[in-house]
Amino acid sequence: MAGSAPLTLGSLTIETPVVLAPMAGITNAAYRRLCAEQGAGLYVCEMITSRGLVEGDETTRKMLVFDDLETVRSVQLYGTDPVYVGKAVEILCADYGVAHVDLNFGCPVPKVTRKGGGGALPWKRGLLADILAAAVGAAAAYDVPVTMKTRKGLDDDHLTYLDAGRIAQESGAAAIALHGRTVEQAYSGQADWDAIGQLVESVDIPVLGNGDIWEASDALRMVAETGVDGVVVGRGCLGRPWLFRDLAAAFRGDDVATLPNLGEVAHMMRRHAELLSEHMGEERGCKEFRKHVGWYLKGFRAGGELRHSLALVESLATLDTLLADLDPDEPFPTSELGTPRGRQGAPRKRVVLPEGWLDDTDGRDLHVREDTTELTGG
């Protein structure tokens, strides 16, 4: 295909229409830098809570760390109270120089939905409109675009995505991202790209598609099948930051698919650990790196004892010793191409909601108290 158009979000132009989805404990400053070294796109900080930010919670503030080379600071915000969300957006724009704010209305985790947050919130259309209006209003003075991410709905009997798109457009949001699954599905099953296409047809603002993008070819197929303006990539890049190189090439119209041998993967692992150590200190950085080992080595023949040692690594020197034991010439396992990565799990037996949540679809009279720290992605 010919080169793709850039993604325009209000005053912001993203040359490659690709967004890194916020993932709790994953998309910290080091990982965003690692991915950005591979290819252009919009790299979003881990989700933070509006209440935590407004009340000066230390954990929340520590998550708002940016790499020196991050020229476009993007943050995903969680909130259930329009006042808190508005104040939080003001702080992000005024104090942190953030250039893009995304609002999370897609998280399927029960501890979030039982309080009416994340993927549960769009059921309350009035409350959703108030939160979006507060965020857009606070960001307007700084010319910062506000977007939202959501899911199809609570379950197949309680769909909200078309109403959410209409409300986002009416509220002045710069774009809406749709994960083609319901809250009930969580990360199981297949993403419904037809629903993404229906949303594209129903709104005039840009739509970003999310769900089941495992290879760059999947992104091009999603654009072709749904007409989305860009894609959101989450689990597909776990242990594969070079996916952003492939995506950048694909959207330029180049035919590139990176199949690194194990030596090249080991080099990427070392770079990842090094960046984590720079941002967090070596001890904590190495501990943070451990969770990525299994994703990097997925499908390779590396032995169980070596994998186990890598998953307990405590220093860069030890990491270097262990990585040297990998066979650098082992080819990339092509059987892993196009397969799901990260958590999948089973559909939820039921969506956990506040009592009486389904009784009405407005919610403007609700006072949903959000936690100071709610660090789960969507």
CSV table of C-alpha atoms in Angstrom, one decimal:
chain,number,residue,atom,x,y,z
A,1,MET,CA,0.0,0.0,0.0
A,2,ALA,CA,1.0,3.6,-0.4
A,3,GLY,CA,2.1,5.6,2.6
A,4,SER,CA,-0.5,6.4,5.2
A,5,ALA,CA,-1.7,9.8,6.3
A,6,PRO,CA,-0.5,11.1,9.7
A,7,LEU,CA,-2.8,10.9,12.6
A,8,THR,CA,-4.2,14.4,13.6
A,9,LEU,CA,-5.4,14.9,17.2
A,10,GLY,CA,-6.3,18.5,17.5
A,11,SER,CA,-3.1,20.5,17.4
A,12,LEU,CA,-1.0,17.3,17.5
A,13,THR,CA,0.2,15.5,14.4
A,14,ILE,CA,1.5,11.9,14.8
A,15,GLU,CA,3.5,11.0,11.6
A,16,THR,CA,2.9,7.3,12.1
A,17,PRO,CA,-0.7,6.6,13.1
A,18,VAL,CA,0.2,4.2,15.9
A,19,VAL,CA,-0.4,4.6,19.6
A,20,LEU,CA,1.2,2.5,22.3
A,21,ALA,CA,-1.5,1.5,24.7
A,22,PRO,CA,-0.9,2.2,28.4
A,23,MET,CA,-0.2,-1.0,30.3
A,24,ALA,CA,0.3,-1.0,34.0
A,25,GLY,CA,3.8,-1.8,35.1
A,26,ILE,CA,4.9,-2.0,31.5
A,27,THR,CA,4.8,1.4,29.6
A,28,ASN,CA,7.0,3.3,32.0
A,29,ALA,CA,9.5,5.9,30.6
A,30,ALA,CA,12.1,3.3,29.9
A,31,TYR,CA,9.8,1.1,27.8
A,32,ARG,CA,8.4,4.1,26.0
A,33,ARG,CA,11.9,5.2,25.1
A,34,LEU,CA,12.8,1.6,23.9
A,35,CYS,CA,9.8,1.5,21.6
A,36,ALA,CA,10.3,5.0,20.3
A,37,GLU,CA,13.9,4.1,19.4
A,38,GLN,CA,12.3,1.6,17.0
A,39,GLY,CA,9.7,3.7,15.2
A,40,ALA,CA,7.5,6.8,15.3
A,41,GLY,CA,4.2,6.9,17.1
A,42,LEU,CA,2.4,8.2,20.2
A,43,TYR,CA,3.7,6.6,23.3
A,44,VAL,CA,1.3,6.9,26.3
A,45,CYS,CA,2.4,6.8,29.9
A,46,GLU,CA,0.9,4.3,32.3
A,47,MET,CA,-2.6,5.2,33.5
A,48,ILE,CA,-2.8,7.4,36.6
A,49,THR,CA,-5.8,8.5,38.7
A,50,SER,CA,-7.1,12.0,38.7
A,51,ARG,CA,-7.8,11.9,42.4
A,52,GLY,CA,-4.3,10.7,43.1
A,53,LEU,CA,-2.8,13.5,41.1
A,54,VAL,CA,-5.0,16.2,42.5
A,55,GLU,CA,-4.3,15.1,46.1
A,56,GLY,CA,-0.6,14.8,45.5
A,57,ASP,CA,-0.3,11.1,46.1
A,58,GLU,CA,3.4,10.1,46.0
A,59,THR,CA,2.9,6.9,43.9
A,60,THR,CA,1.0,8.8,41.3
A,61,ARG,CA,3.5,11.6,41.0
A,62,LYS,CA,6.4,9.0,40.7
A,63,MET,CA,4.6,7.5,37.7
A,64,LEU,CA,4.7,10.8,35.9
A,65,VAL,CA,8.3,10.4,34.8
A,66,PHE,CA,9.3,11.1,31.2
A,67,ASP,CA,12.5,10.3,29.3
A,68,ASP,CA,14.6,13.2,28.2
A,69,LEU,CA,13.9,12.4,24.6
A,70,GLU,CA,10.1,12.3,25.0
A,71,THR,CA,9.2,15.4,23.0
A,72,VAL,CA,5.5,14.6,23.1
A,73,ARG,CA,4.3,13.8,26.6
A,74,SER,CA,1.1,11.7,26.6
A,75,VAL,CA,-0.7,10.5,29.7
A,76,GLN,CA,-3.8,8.3,30.3
A,77,LEU,CA,-6.0,9.5,33.1
A,78,TYR,CA,-8.6,7.5,35.1
A,79,GLY,CA,-11.4,9.2,36.7
A,80,THR,CA,-15.1,9.0,37.7
A,81,ASP,CA,-15.6,12.5,39.0
A,82,PRO,CA,-15.8,15.4,36.6
A,83,VAL,CA,-14.3,17.9,39.1
A,84,TYR,CA,-11.3,15.7,39.9
A,85,VAL,CA,-10.7,15.0,36.2
A,86,GLY,CA,-10.9,18.6,35.2
A,87,LYS,CA,-8.4,19.6,38.0
A,88,ALA,CA,-6.1,16.7,37.0
A,89,VAL,CA,-6.0,17.7,33.4
A,90,GLU,CA,-5.1,21.3,34.4
A,91,ILE,CA,-2.2,20.0,36.5
A,92,LEU,CA,-1.0,17.7,33.7
A,93,CYS,CA,-1.0,20.6,31.2
A,94,ALA,CA,0.3,23.3,33.5
A,95,ASP,CA,2.9,21.5,35.6
A,96,TYR,CA,4.0,18.5,33.5
A,97,GLY,CA,3.9,19.9,30.0
A,98,VAL,CA,1.7,17.1,28.7
A,99,ALA,CA,0.8,17.4,25.0
A,100,HIS,CA,-2.0,14.8,25.0
A,101,VAL,CA,-4.5,13.4,27.6
A,102,ASP,CA,-6.4,10.2,27.1
A,103,LEU,CA,-9.3,9.2,29.4
A,104,ASN,CA,-9.7,5.6,30.3
A,105,PHE,CA,-13.2,4.2,30.0
A,106,GLY,CA,-12.2,0.7,29.0
A,107,CYS,CA,-10.6,-1.0,32.0
A,108,PRO,CA,-12.4,-4.4,32.6
A,109,VAL,CA,-10.8,-5.2,36.0
A,110,PRO,CA,-13.5,-5.9,38.7
A,111,LYS,CA,-12.0,-3.7,41.3
A,112,VAL,CA,-12.4,-0.8,38.9
A,113,THR,CA,-15.9,-1.7,37.4
A,114,ARG,CA,-17.4,-2.4,40.8
A,115,LYS,CA,-16.9,1.3,41.6
A,116,GLY,CA,-18.4,2.4,38.3
A,117,GLY,CA,-15.0,3.2,36.7
A,118,GLY,CA,-13.2,2.1,33.5
A,119,GLY,CA,-15.4,0.1,31.1
A,120,ALA,CA,-18.4,0.4,33.4
A,121,LEU,CA,-18.7,4.2,33.2
A,122,PRO,CA,-19.9,4.7,29.6
A,123,TRP,CA,-23.2,3.1,30.7
A,124,LYS,CA,-23.9,6.4,32.5
A,125,ARG,CA,-24.1,8.6,29.4
A,126,GLY,CA,-24.7,11.8,31.3
A,127,LEU,CA,-21.7,11.2,33.6
A,128,LEU,CA,-19.5,10.4,30.7
A,129,ALA,CA,-20.5,13.6,29.0
A,130,ASP,CA,-19.7,15.6,32.1
A,131,ILE,CA,-16.3,14.1,32.6
A,132,LEU,CA,-15.4,14.6,28.9
A,133,ALA,CA,-16.6,18.2,29.1
A,134,ALA,CA,-14.5,18.9,32.2
A,135,ALA,CA,-11.4,17.4,30.7
A,136,VAL,CA,-11.8,19.1,27.3
A,137,GLY,CA,-12.5,22.4,29.0
A,138,ALA,CA,-9.5,22.3,31.2
A,139,ALA,CA,-7.2,21.3,28.3
A,140,ALA,CA,-8.5,23.9,25.9
A,141,ALA,CA,-6.5,26.8,27.4
A,142,TYR,CA,-3.3,24.8,26.7
A,143,ASP,CA,-4.4,23.7,23.2
A,144,VAL,CA,-4.0,20.1,24.4
A,145,PRO,CA,-6.1,17.4,22.7
A,146,VAL,CA,-8.2,15.1,24.9
A,147,THR,CA,-9.1,11.6,23.6
A,148,MET,CA,-10.9,8.7,25.2
A,149,LYS,CA,-10.6,4.9,25.1
A,150,THR,CA,-13.5,2.6,25.6
A,151,ARG,CA,-14.9,-0.9,24.9
A,152,LYS,CA,-18.0,-2.1,23.0
A,153,GLY,CA,-20.0,-2.1,26.2
A,154,LEU,CA,-20.5,-4.1,29.4
A,155,ASP,CA,-21.6,-7.2,27.5
A,156,ASP,CA,-23.5,-8.0,24.3
A,157,ASP,CA,-26.8,-6.9,25.9
A,158,HIS,CA,-25.4,-3.6,27.2
A,159,LEU,CA,-23.5,-2.0,24.3
A,160,THR,CA,-22.4,1.6,24.7
A,161,TYR,CA,-19.8,2.3,22.0
A,162,LEU,CA,-21.9,4.2,19.5
A,163,ASP,CA,-23.3,6.4,22.3
A,164,ALA,CA,-19.8,7.0,23.6
A,165,GLY,CA,-18.7,8.0,20.1
A,166,ARG,CA,-21.5,10.5,19.8
A,167,ILE,CA,-20.8,11.9,23.3
A,168,ALA,CA,-17.1,12.2,22.6
A,169,GLN,CA,-17.7,14.1,19.4
A,170,GLU,CA,-20.3,16.4,21.1
A,171,SER,CA,-17.9,17.0,24.0
A,172,GLY,CA,-15.1,18.2,21.8
A,173,ALA,CA,-12.8,15.1,22.2
A,174,ALA,CA,-10.1,14.9,19.5
A,175,ALA,CA,-10.6,11.2,18.9
A,176,ILE,CA,-12.0,8.0,20.3
A,177,ALA,CA,-10.2,4.6,20.6
A,178,LEU,CA,-12.3,1.5,20.6
A,179,HIS,CA,-11.1,-1.9,21.9
A,180,GLY,CA,-13.3,-4.3,20.0
A,181,ARG,CA,-14.2,-6.4,23.1
A,182,THR,CA,-16.8,-6.0,25.9
A,183,VAL,CA,-15.9,-5.7,29.5
A,184,GLU,CA,-17.3,-9.2,30.0
A,185,GLN,CA,-14.8,-10.5,27.4
A,186,ALA,CA,-11.8,-8.8,29.1
A,187,TYR,CA,-8.9,-10.0,26.9
A,188,SER,CA,-10.4,-13.3,25.8
A,189,GLY,CA,-11.8,-14.3,22.4
A,190,GLN,CA,-11.5,-12.2,19.3
A,191,ALA,CA,-11.8,-8.5,18.9
A,192,ASP,CA,-14.8,-7.3,16.9
A,193,TRP,CA,-13.4,-5.2,14.1
A,194,ASP,CA,-16.9,-4.8,12.6
A,195,ALA,CA,-17.9,-2.8,15.6
A,196,ILE,CA,-14.9,-0.6,15.1
A,197,GLY,CA,-16.0,0.0,11.5
A,198,GLN,CA,-19.5,0.9,12.7
A,199,LEU,CA,-18.1,3.5,15.0
A,200,VAL,CA,-16.0,5.0,12.2
A,201,GLU,CA,-19.2,5.4,10.1
A,202,SER,CA,-21.1,7.0,13.0
A,203,VAL,CA,-18.7,9.8,14.0
A,204,ASP,CA,-16.8,12.6,12.3
A,205,ILE,CA,-13.9,12.6,14.7
A,206,PRO,CA,-10.9,10.3,14.3
A,207,VAL,CA,-11.4,6.7,15.4
A,208,LEU,CA,-8.5,4.5,16.6
A,209,GLY,CA,-8.9,0.7,16.5
A,210,ASN,CA,-7.6,-1.6,19.3
A,211,GLY,CA,-7.6,-5.3,19.6
A,212,ASP,CA,-5.7,-8.3,18.0
A,213,ILE,CA,-2.9,-6.3,16.3
A,214,TRP,CA,-0.1,-8.9,16.6
A,215,GLU,CA,1.9,-8.0,13.5
A,216,ALA,CA,2.2,-4.9,11.3
A,217,SER,CA,0.1,-6.6,8.6
A,218,ASP,CA,-2.8,-6.8,11.2
A,219,ALA,CA,-2.6,-3.0,11.5
A,220,LEU,CA,-2.9,-2.5,7.8
A,221,ARG,CA,-5.7,-5.0,7.6
A,222,MET,CA,-7.6,-3.2,10.3
A,223,VAL,CA,-7.2,0.2,8.5
A,224,ALA,CA,-8.4,-1.4,5.3
A,225,GLU,CA,-11.4,-3.3,6.8
A,226,THR,CA,-12.6,-0.6,9.2
A,227,GLY,CA,-11.4,2.8,7.9
A,228,VAL,CA,-9.8,3.7,11.2
A,229,ASP,CA,-7.5,6.7,11.3
A,230,GLY,CA,-4.9,4.9,13.4
A,231,VAL,CA,-4.3,1.8,15.6
A,232,VAL,CA,-3.6,1.2,19.3
A,233,VAL,CA,-1.1,-1.5,20.1
A,234,GLY,CA,-1.0,-3.1,23.5
A,235,ARG,CA,-0.1,-6.8,24.2
A,236,GLY,CA,1.3,-7.3,20.7
A,237,CYS,CA,4.5,-5.4,21.5
A,238,LEU,CA,5.3,-7.3,24.7
A,239,GLY,CA,8.8,-8.7,24.3
A,240,ARG,CA,8.8,-7.3,20.8
A,241,PRO,CA,9.5,-3.5,20.8
A,242,TRP,CA,10.7,-3.9,17.2
A,243,LEU,CA,7.0,-4.2,16.2
A,244,PHE,CA,7.0,-0.4,16.1
A,245,ARG,CA,9.8,-0.5,13.5
A,246,ASP,CA,7.6,-2.8,11.4
A,247,LEU,CA,4.5,-0.6,11.9
A,248,ALA,CA,6.4,2.5,10.9
A,249,ALA,CA,7.6,0.8,7.7
A,250,ALA,CA,4.2,-0.7,6.9
A,251,PHE,CA,2.5,2.7,7.2
A,252,ARG,CA,5.2,4.2,5.0
A,253,GLY,CA,4.3,1.6,2.4
A,254,ASP,CA,7.5,-0.4,2.8
A,255,ASP,CA,7.4,-4.2,3.0
A,256,VAL,CA,9.3,-4.9,6.2
A,257,ALA,CA,8.8,-7.7,8.8
A,258,THR,CA,11.5,-7.9,11.5
A,259,LEU,CA,12.6,-11.5,12.3
A,260,PRO,CA,15.5,-11.0,14.8
A,261,ASN,CA,17.7,-13.9,15.7
A,262,LEU,CA,18.2,-14.7,19.3
A,263,GLY,CA,21.4,-12.6,19.4
A,264,GLU,CA,19.5,-9.5,18.3
A,265,VAL,CA,16.7,-10.2,20.8
A,266,ALA,CA,19.4,-10.5,23.5
A,267,HIS,CA,20.7,-7.1,22.5
A,268,MET,CA,17.2,-5.6,22.8
A,269,MET,CA,16.8,-7.2,26.2
A,270,ARG,CA,20.1,-5.6,27.4
A,271,ARG,CA,19.0,-2.2,26.1
A,272,HIS,CA,15.7,-2.6,27.9
A,273,ALA,CA,17.3,-3.4,31.2
A,274,GLU,CA,19.8,-0.6,30.7
A,275,LEU,CA,17.1,2.0,30.2
A,276,LEU,CA,15.2,0.7,33.2
A,277,SER,CA,18.3,0.9,35.3
A,278,GLU,CA,18.9,4.5,34.1
A,279,HIS,CA,15.5,5.6,35.2
A,280,MET,CA,15.0,3.5,38.4
A,281,GLY,CA,18.5,2.6,39.6
A,282,GLU,CA,20.1,-0.8,38.7
A,283,GLU,CA,18.6,-2.9,41.5
A,284,ARG,CA,15.0,-1.9,40.9
A,285,GLY,CA,15.5,-1.7,37.1
A,286,CYS,CA,16.7,-5.3,37.0
A,287,LYS,CA,13.8,-6.4,39.1
A,288,GLU,CA,11.4,-4.6,36.8
A,289,PHE,CA,13.0,-6.2,33.8
A,290,ARG,CA,12.3,-9.8,35.1
A,291,LYS,CA,8.7,-9.7,34.0
A,292,HIS,CA,9.7,-9.2,30.4
A,293,VAL,CA,12.0,-12.2,30.1
A,294,GLY,CA,9.3,-14.7,29.2
A,295,TRP,CA,7.9,-12.4,26.5
A,296,TYR,CA,11.3,-11.9,24.9
A,297,LEU,CA,12.1,-15.6,24.8
A,298,LYS,CA,8.7,-16.9,23.8
A,299,GLY,CA,9.1,-19.6,21.3
A,300,PHE,CA,12.9,-19.7,21.5
A,301,ARG,CA,14.6,-22.9,22.6
A,302,ALA,CA,16.4,-21.3,25.6
A,303,GLY,CA,16.6,-23.8,28.4
A,304,GLY,CA,14.5,-23.7,31.5
A,305,GLU,CA,17.4,-23.2,33.9
A,306,LEU,CA,18.7,-20.2,31.9
A,307,ARG,CA,15.2,-18.7,31.7
A,308,HIS,CA,14.8,-19.2,35.5
A,309,SER,CA,18.1,-17.4,36.1
A,310,LEU,CA,17.2,-14.6,33.8
A,311,ALA,CA,13.9,-14.2,35.7
A,312,LEU,CA,15.8,-13.6,38.9
A,313,VAL,CA,18.5,-11.3,37.5
A,314,GLU,CA,19.7,-8.6,40.0
A,315,SER,CA,22.4,-6.7,38.1
A,316,LEU,CA,23.4,-5.8,34.6
A,317,ALA,CA,26.7,-7.7,35.0
A,318,THR,CA,24.8,-10.9,35.8
A,319,LEU,CA,22.4,-10.2,32.9
A,320,ASP,CA,25.4,-9.9,30.5
A,321,THR,CA,26.8,-13.2,31.7
A,322,LEU,CA,23.4,-15.0,31.2
A,323,LEU,CA,22.6,-13.4,27.9
A,324,ALA,CA,26.0,-14.7,26.6
A,325,ASP,CA,24.8,-18.2,27.1
A,326,LEU,CA,22.0,-17.8,24.6
A,327,ASP,CA,22.6,-19.1,21.1
A,328,PRO,CA,22.9,-15.8,19.1
A,329,ASP,CA,22.3,-17.6,15.7
A,330,GLU,CA,19.0,-19.2,16.7
A,331,PRO,CA,16.4,-18.0,14.2
A,332,PHE,CA,13.2,-16.2,15.3
A,333,PRO,CA,10.4,-18.8,15.9
A,334,THR,CA,8.0,-18.0,13.0
A,335,SER,CA,5.4,-20.1,14.8
A,336,GLU,CA,4.9,-17.2,17.2
A,337,LEU,CA,4.0,-14.8,14.4
A,338,GLY,CA,0.4,-13.6,14.6
A,339,THR,CA,-0.3,-15.3,17.9
A,340,PRO,CA,-1.6,-13.6,21.0
A,341,ARG,CA,0.8,-12.4,23.7
A,342,GLY,CA,0.3,-11.4,27.3
A,343,ARG,CA,-2.8,-12.0,29.3
A,344,GLN,CA,-5.9,-13.6,27.7
A,345,GLY,CA,-7.8,-15.5,30.3
A,346,ALA,CA,-11.5,-16.4,30.1
A,347,PRO,CA,-14.5,-14.2,29.8
A,348,ARG,CA,-15.9,-13.0,33.1
A,349,LYS,CA,-18.9,-14.9,34.4
A,350,ARG,CA,-20.5,-11.5,35.1
A,351,VAL,CA,-19.4,-7.9,35.1
A,352,VAL,CA,-19.1,-6.6,38.6
A,353,LEU,CA,-21.0,-3.3,38.9
A,354,PRO,CA,-22.2,-1.0,41.7
A,355,GLU,CA,-25.6,-1.9,43.0
A,356,GLY,CA,-28.3,-0.5,40.8
A,357,TRP,CA,-25.9,0.6,38.1
A,358,LEU,CA,-28.0,-0.6,35.2
A,359,ASP,CA,-31.2,1.1,36.5
A,360,ASP,CA,-30.7,4.3,34.5
A,361,THR,CA,-28.3,5.5,31.8
A,362,ASP,CA,-27.7,9.1,32.9
A,363,GLY,CA,-25.7,9.1,36.2
A,364,ARG,CA,-25.3,12.8,36.6
A,365,ASP,CA,-26.6,12.6,40.1
A,366,LEU,CA,-24.0,10.0,41.1
A,367,HIS,CA,-21.0,10.7,43.3
A,368,VAL,CA,-18.7,7.8,42.4
A,369,ARG,CA,-15.7,8.0,44.7
A,370,GLU,CA,-12.5,7.0,42.9
A,371,ASP,CA,-9.5,5.5,44.6
A,372,THR,CA,-6.4,7.6,45.0
A,373,THR,CA,-4.4,4.9,43.2
A,374,GLU,CA,-5.9,2.6,40.6
A,375,LEU,CA,-3.1,1.5,38.4
A,376,THR,CA,-4.7,-1.0,36.0
A,377,GLY,CA,-4.7,-0.4,32.3
A,378,GLY,CA,-7.6,-0.9,29.9
